[in-house]
GROMACS .gro file of C-alpha atoms in nm:
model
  113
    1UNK     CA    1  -0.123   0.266  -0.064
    2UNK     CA    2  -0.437   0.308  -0.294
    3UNK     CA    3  -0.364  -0.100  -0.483
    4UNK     CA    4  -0.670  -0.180  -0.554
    5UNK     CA    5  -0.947  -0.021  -0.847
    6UNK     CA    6  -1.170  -0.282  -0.744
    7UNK     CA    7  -1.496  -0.271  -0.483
    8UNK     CA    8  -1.534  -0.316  -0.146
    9UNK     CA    9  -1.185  -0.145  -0.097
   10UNK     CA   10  -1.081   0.081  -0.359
   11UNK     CA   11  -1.068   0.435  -0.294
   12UNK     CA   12  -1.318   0.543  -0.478
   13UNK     CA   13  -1.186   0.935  -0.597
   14UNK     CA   14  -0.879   0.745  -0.658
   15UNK     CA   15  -1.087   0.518  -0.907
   16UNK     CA   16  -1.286   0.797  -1.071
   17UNK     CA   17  -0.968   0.989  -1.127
   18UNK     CA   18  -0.760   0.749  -1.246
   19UNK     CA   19  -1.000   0.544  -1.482
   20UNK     CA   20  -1.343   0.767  -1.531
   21UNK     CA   21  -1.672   0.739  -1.333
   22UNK     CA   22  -1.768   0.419  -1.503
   23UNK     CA   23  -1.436   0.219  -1.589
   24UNK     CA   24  -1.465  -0.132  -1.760
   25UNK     CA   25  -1.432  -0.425  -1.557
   26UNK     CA   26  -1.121  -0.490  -1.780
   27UNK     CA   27  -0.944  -0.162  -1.607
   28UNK     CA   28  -1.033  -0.207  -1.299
   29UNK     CA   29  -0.865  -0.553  -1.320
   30UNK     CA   30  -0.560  -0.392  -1.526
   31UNK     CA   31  -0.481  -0.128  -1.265
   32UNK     CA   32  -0.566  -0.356  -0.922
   33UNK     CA   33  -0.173  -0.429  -0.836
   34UNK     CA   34  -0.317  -0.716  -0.647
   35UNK     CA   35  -0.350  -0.879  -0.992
   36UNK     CA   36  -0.090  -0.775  -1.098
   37UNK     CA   37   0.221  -1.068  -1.182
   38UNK     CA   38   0.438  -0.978  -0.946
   39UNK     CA   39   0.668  -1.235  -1.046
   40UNK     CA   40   1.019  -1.129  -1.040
   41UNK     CA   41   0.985  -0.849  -0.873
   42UNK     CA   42   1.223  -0.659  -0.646
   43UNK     CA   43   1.168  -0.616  -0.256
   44UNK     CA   44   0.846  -0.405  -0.129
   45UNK     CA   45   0.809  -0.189   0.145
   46UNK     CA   46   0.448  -0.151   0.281
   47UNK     CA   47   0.341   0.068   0.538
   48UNK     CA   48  -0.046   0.121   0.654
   49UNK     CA   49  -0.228   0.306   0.948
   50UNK     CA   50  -0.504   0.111   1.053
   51UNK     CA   51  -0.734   0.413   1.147
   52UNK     CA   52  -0.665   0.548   0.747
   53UNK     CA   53  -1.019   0.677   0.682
   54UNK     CA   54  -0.952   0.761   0.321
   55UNK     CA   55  -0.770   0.411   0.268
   56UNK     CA   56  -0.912   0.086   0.364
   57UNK     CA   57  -0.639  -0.123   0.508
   58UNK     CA   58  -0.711  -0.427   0.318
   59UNK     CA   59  -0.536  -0.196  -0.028
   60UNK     CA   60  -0.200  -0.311   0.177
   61UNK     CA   61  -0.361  -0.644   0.290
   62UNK     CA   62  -0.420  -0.760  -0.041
   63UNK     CA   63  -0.143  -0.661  -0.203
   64UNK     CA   64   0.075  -0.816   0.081
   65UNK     CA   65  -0.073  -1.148  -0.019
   66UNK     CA   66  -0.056  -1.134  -0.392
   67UNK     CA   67   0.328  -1.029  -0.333
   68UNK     CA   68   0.379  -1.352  -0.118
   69UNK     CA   69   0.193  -1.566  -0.371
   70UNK     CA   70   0.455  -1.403  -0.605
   71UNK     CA   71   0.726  -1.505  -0.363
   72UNK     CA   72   0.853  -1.114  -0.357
   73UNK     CA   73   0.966  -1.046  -0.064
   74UNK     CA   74   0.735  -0.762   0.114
   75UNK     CA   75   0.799  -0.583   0.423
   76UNK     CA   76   0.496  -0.442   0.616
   77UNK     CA   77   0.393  -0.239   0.911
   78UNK     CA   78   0.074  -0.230   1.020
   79UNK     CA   79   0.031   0.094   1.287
   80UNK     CA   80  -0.294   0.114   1.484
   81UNK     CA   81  -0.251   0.498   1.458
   82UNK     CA   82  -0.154   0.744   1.191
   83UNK     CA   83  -0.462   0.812   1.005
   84UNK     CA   84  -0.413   0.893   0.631
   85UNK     CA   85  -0.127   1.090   0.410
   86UNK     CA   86   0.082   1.119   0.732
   87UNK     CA   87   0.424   1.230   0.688
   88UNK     CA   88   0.692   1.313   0.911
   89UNK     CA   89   0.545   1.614   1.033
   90UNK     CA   90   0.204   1.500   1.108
   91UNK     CA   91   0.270   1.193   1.339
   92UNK     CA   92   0.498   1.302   1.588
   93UNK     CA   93   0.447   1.097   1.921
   94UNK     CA   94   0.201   0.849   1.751
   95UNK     CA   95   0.361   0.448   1.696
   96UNK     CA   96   0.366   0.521   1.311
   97UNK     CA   97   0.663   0.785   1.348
   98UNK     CA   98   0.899   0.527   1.347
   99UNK     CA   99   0.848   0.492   1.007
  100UNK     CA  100   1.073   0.668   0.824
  101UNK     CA  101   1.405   0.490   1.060
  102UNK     CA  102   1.220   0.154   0.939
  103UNK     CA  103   1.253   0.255   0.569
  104UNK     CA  104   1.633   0.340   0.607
  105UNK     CA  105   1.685   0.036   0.739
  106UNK     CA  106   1.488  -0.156   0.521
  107UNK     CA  107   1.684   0.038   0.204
  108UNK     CA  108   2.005   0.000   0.427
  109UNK     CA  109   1.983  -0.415   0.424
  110UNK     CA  110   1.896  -0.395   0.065
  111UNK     CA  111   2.181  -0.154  -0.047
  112UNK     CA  112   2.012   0.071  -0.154
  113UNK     CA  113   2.099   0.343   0.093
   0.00000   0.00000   0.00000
């Protein structure tokens, strides 16, 4: 996911959409969920393709560690193929299509599915 506003990993059109070409250093910090209090949060489900050239990595990284600072409880796969925006269409035969079974399950132990 696109977590952070803030450089050296933000995704920059993601940035300039959401907060201007020039945003404060107040909104960047605002609408980084890696600063966000995640306290009391419920469960999180993160999933990142390591080869994402839209999407640095370290978006899911960081939030991954703020979430476990938080103590919320954060499940993550990291695939080493996948690229970016990849659905269930656009993976097939890749590690990363496992991805949507993982999510069931994930939902499934949570009961939310």
């Amino acid at each position: 996911p696109v977590s952070t506003m803030a450089d050296p990993f933000v995704h920059a059109g993601s940035r300039s959409e959401m907060l201007g070409e020039t945003p404060s250093a107040g909104a960047v910090a605002r609408y980084s969920l890696e600063r966000m209090d995640w306290s009391g949060r419920p469960p999180v489900f993160l999933l990142h393709a390591m080869d994402d050239e839209a999407v640095p990595v370290e978006n899911s990284l960081q939030l991954l560690t703020a979430l476990k600072a938080a103590g919320v409880k954060a499940e993550t796969h990291l695939f080493q193929e996948g690229g970016h925006g990849f659905g269930i269409r656009l993976i097939e035969g890749r590690p990363a299509a496992v991805w949507p079974e993982l999510v069931l399950r994930w939902g499934a132990r949570h009961g939310w599915v």
